[in-house]
Short mmCIF file of N, CA and C in Angstrom, two decimals:
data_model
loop_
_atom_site.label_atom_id
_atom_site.label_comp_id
_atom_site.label_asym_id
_atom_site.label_seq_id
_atom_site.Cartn_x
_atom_site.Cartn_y
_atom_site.Cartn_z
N UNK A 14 23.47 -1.10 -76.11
CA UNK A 14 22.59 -2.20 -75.80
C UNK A 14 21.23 -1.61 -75.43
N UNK A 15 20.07 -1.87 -75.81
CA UNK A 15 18.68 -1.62 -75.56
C UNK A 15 18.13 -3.09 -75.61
N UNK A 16 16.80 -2.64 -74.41
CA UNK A 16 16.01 -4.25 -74.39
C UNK A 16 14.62 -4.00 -75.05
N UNK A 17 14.11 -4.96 -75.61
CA UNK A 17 12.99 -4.70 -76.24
C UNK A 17 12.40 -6.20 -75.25
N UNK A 18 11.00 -5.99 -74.53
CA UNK A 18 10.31 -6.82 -73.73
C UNK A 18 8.71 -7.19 -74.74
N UNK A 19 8.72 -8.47 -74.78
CA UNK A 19 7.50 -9.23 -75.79
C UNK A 19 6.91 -9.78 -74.25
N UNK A 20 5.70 -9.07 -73.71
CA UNK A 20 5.30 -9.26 -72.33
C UNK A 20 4.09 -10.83 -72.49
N UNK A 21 3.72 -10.63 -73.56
CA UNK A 21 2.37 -11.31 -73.93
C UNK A 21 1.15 -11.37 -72.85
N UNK A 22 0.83 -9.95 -72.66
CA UNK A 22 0.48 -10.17 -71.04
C UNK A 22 -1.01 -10.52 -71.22
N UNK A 23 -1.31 -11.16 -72.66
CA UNK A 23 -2.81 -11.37 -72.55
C UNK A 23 -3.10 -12.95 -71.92
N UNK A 24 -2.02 -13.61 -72.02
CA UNK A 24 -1.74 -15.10 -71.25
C UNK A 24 -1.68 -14.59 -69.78
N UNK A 25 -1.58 -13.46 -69.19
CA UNK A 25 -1.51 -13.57 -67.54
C UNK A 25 -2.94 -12.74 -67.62
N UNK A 26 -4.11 -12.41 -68.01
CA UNK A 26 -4.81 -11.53 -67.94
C UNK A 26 -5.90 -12.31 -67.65
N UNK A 27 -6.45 -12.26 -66.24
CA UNK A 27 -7.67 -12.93 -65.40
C UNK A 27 -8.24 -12.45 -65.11
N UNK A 28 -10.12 -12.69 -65.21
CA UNK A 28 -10.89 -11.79 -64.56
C UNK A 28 -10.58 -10.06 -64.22
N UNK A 29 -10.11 -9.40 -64.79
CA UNK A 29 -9.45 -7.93 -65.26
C UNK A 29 -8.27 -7.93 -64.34
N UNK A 30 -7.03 -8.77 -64.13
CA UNK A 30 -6.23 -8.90 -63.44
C UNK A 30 -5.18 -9.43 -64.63
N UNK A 31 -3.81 -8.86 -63.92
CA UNK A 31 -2.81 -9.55 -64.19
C UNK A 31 -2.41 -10.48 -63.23
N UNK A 32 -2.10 -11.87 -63.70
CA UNK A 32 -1.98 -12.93 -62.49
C UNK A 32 -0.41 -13.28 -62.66
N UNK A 33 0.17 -13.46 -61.77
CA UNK A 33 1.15 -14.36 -62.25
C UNK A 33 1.55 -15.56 -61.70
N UNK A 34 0.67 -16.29 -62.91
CA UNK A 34 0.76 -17.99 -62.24
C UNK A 34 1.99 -18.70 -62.03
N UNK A 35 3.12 -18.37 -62.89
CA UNK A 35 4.41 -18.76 -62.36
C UNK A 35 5.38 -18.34 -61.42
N UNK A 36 5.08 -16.81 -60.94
CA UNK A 36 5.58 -16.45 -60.14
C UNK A 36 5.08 -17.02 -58.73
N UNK A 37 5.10 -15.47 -58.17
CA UNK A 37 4.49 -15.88 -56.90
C UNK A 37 3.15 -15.31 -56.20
N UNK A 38 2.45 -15.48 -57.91
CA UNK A 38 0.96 -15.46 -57.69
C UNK A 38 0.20 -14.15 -57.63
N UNK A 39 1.17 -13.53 -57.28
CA UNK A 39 0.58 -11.82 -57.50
C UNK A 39 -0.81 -11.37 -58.60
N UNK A 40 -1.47 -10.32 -58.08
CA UNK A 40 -2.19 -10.08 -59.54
C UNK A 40 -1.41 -8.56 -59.07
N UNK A 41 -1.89 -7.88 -60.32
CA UNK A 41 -1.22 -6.58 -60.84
C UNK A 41 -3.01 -6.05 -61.72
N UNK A 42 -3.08 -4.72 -61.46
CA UNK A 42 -4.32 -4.53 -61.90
C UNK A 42 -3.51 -3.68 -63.21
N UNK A 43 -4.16 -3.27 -64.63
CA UNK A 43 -3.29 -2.57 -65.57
C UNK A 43 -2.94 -1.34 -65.02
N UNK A 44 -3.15 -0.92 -64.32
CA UNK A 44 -2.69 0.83 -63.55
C UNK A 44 -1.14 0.17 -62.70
N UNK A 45 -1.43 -1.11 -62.18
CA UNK A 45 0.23 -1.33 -61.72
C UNK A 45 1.04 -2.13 -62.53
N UNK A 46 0.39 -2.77 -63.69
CA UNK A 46 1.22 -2.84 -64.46
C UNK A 46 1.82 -1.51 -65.64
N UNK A 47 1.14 -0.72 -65.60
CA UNK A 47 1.84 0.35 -66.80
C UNK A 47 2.73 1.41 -65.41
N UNK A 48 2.73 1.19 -63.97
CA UNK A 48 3.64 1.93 -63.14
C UNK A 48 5.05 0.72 -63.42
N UNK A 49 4.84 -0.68 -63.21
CA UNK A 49 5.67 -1.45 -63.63
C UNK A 49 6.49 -1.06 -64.70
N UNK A 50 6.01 -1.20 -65.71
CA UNK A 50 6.59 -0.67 -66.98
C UNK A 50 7.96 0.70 -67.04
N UNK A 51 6.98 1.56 -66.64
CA UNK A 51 7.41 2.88 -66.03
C UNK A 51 8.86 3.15 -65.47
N UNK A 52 8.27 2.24 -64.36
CA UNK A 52 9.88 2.03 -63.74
C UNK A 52 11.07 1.22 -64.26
N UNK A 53 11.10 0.12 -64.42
CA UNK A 53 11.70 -0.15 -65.36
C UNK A 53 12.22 0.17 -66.36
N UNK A 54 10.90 1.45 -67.19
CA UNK A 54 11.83 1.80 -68.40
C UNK A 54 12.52 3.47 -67.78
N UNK A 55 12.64 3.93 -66.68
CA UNK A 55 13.09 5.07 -66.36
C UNK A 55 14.70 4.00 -65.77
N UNK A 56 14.30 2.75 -65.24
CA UNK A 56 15.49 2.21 -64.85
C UNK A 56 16.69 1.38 -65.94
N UNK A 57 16.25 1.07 -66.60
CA UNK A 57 16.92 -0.05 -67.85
C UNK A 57 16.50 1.05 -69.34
N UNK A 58 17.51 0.62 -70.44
CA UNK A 58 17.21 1.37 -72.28
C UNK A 58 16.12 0.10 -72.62
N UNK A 59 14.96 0.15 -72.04
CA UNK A 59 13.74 -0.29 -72.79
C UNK A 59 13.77 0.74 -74.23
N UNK A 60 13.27 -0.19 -75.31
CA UNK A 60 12.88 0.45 -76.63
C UNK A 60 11.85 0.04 -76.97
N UNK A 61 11.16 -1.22 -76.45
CA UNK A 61 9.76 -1.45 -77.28
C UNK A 61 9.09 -2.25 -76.01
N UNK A 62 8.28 -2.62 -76.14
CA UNK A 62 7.30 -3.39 -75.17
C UNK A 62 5.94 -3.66 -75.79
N UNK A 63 6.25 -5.09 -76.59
CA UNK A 63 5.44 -5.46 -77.06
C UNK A 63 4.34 -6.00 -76.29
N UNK A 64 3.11 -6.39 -76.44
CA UNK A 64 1.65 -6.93 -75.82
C UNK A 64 2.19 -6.88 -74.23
N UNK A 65 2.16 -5.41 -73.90
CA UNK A 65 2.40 -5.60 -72.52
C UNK A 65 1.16 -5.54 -72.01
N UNK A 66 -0.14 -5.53 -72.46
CA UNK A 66 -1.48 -5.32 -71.55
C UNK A 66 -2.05 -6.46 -72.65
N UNK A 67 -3.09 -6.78 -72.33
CA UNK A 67 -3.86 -7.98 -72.62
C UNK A 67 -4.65 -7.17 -74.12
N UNK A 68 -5.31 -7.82 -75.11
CA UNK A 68 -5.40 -7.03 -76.28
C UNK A 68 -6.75 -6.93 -75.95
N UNK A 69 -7.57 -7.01 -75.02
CA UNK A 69 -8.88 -6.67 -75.03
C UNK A 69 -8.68 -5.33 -73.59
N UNK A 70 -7.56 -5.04 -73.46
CA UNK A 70 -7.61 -4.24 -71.92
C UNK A 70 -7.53 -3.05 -72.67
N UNK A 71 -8.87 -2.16 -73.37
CA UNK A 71 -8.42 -1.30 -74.27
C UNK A 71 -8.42 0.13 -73.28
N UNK A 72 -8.96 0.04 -72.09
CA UNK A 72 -8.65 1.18 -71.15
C UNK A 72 -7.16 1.61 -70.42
N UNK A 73 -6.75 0.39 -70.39
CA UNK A 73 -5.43 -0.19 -69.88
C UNK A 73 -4.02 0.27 -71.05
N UNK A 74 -4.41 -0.22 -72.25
CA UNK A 74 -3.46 0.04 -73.29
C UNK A 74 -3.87 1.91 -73.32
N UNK A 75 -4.78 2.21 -73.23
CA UNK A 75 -4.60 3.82 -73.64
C UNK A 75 -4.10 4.71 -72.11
N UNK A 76 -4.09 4.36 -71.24
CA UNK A 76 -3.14 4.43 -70.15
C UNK A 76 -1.66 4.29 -70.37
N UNK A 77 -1.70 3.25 -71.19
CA UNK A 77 -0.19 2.54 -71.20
C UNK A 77 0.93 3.85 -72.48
N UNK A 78 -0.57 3.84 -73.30
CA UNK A 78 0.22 4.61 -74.52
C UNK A 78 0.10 5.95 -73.78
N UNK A 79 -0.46 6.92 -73.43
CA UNK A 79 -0.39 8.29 -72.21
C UNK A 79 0.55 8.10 -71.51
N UNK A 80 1.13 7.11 -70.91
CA UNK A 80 2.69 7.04 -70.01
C UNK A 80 3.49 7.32 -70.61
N UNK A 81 3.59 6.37 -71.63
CA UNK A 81 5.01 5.52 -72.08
C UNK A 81 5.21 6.12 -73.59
N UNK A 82 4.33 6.61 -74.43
CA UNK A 82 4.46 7.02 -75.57
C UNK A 82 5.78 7.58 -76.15
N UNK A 83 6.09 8.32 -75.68
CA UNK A 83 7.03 9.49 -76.07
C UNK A 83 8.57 9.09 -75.18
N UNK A 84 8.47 7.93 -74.62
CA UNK A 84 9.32 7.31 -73.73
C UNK A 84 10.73 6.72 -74.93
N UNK A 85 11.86 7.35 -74.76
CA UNK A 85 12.97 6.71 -75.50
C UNK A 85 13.83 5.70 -74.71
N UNK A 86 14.17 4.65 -75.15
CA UNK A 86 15.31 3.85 -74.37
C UNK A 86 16.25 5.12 -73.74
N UNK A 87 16.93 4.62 -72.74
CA UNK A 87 18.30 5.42 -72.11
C UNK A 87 19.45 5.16 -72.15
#
């Protein structure tokens, strides 16, 4: 079993924040969302993680790909 996560995180992406309006409101800046990620995928067989940063967060996504790149499900 592996999970593949479709984040669409350009719908939570505010004023350079991740918000989360359904939760409980949190923002997440992209440096704690790609530690998010991180953990999770060192904790769970993540295999893909689609639009996990917003598609204009292009500092954020090249952070994200420097983490996580070379990262295999477990």
């Amino acid at each position: 079993i592996a999970i593949a996560l479709d984040v669409a995180a350009s719908e939570l992406f505010q004023d350079g924040e991740y918000v989360f309006k359904k939760g409980d409101g949190s923002r997440l800046t992209a440096d704690a969302m790609v530690d998010l990620y991180d953990g999770w995928s060192q904790s769970y067989p993540i295999v893909s993680i689609e639009d996990g940063l917003a598609e204009d967060d292009w500092d954020g996504w090249a952070r994200l790909t420097e983490r996580l790149h070379d990262r295999e499900g477990h």
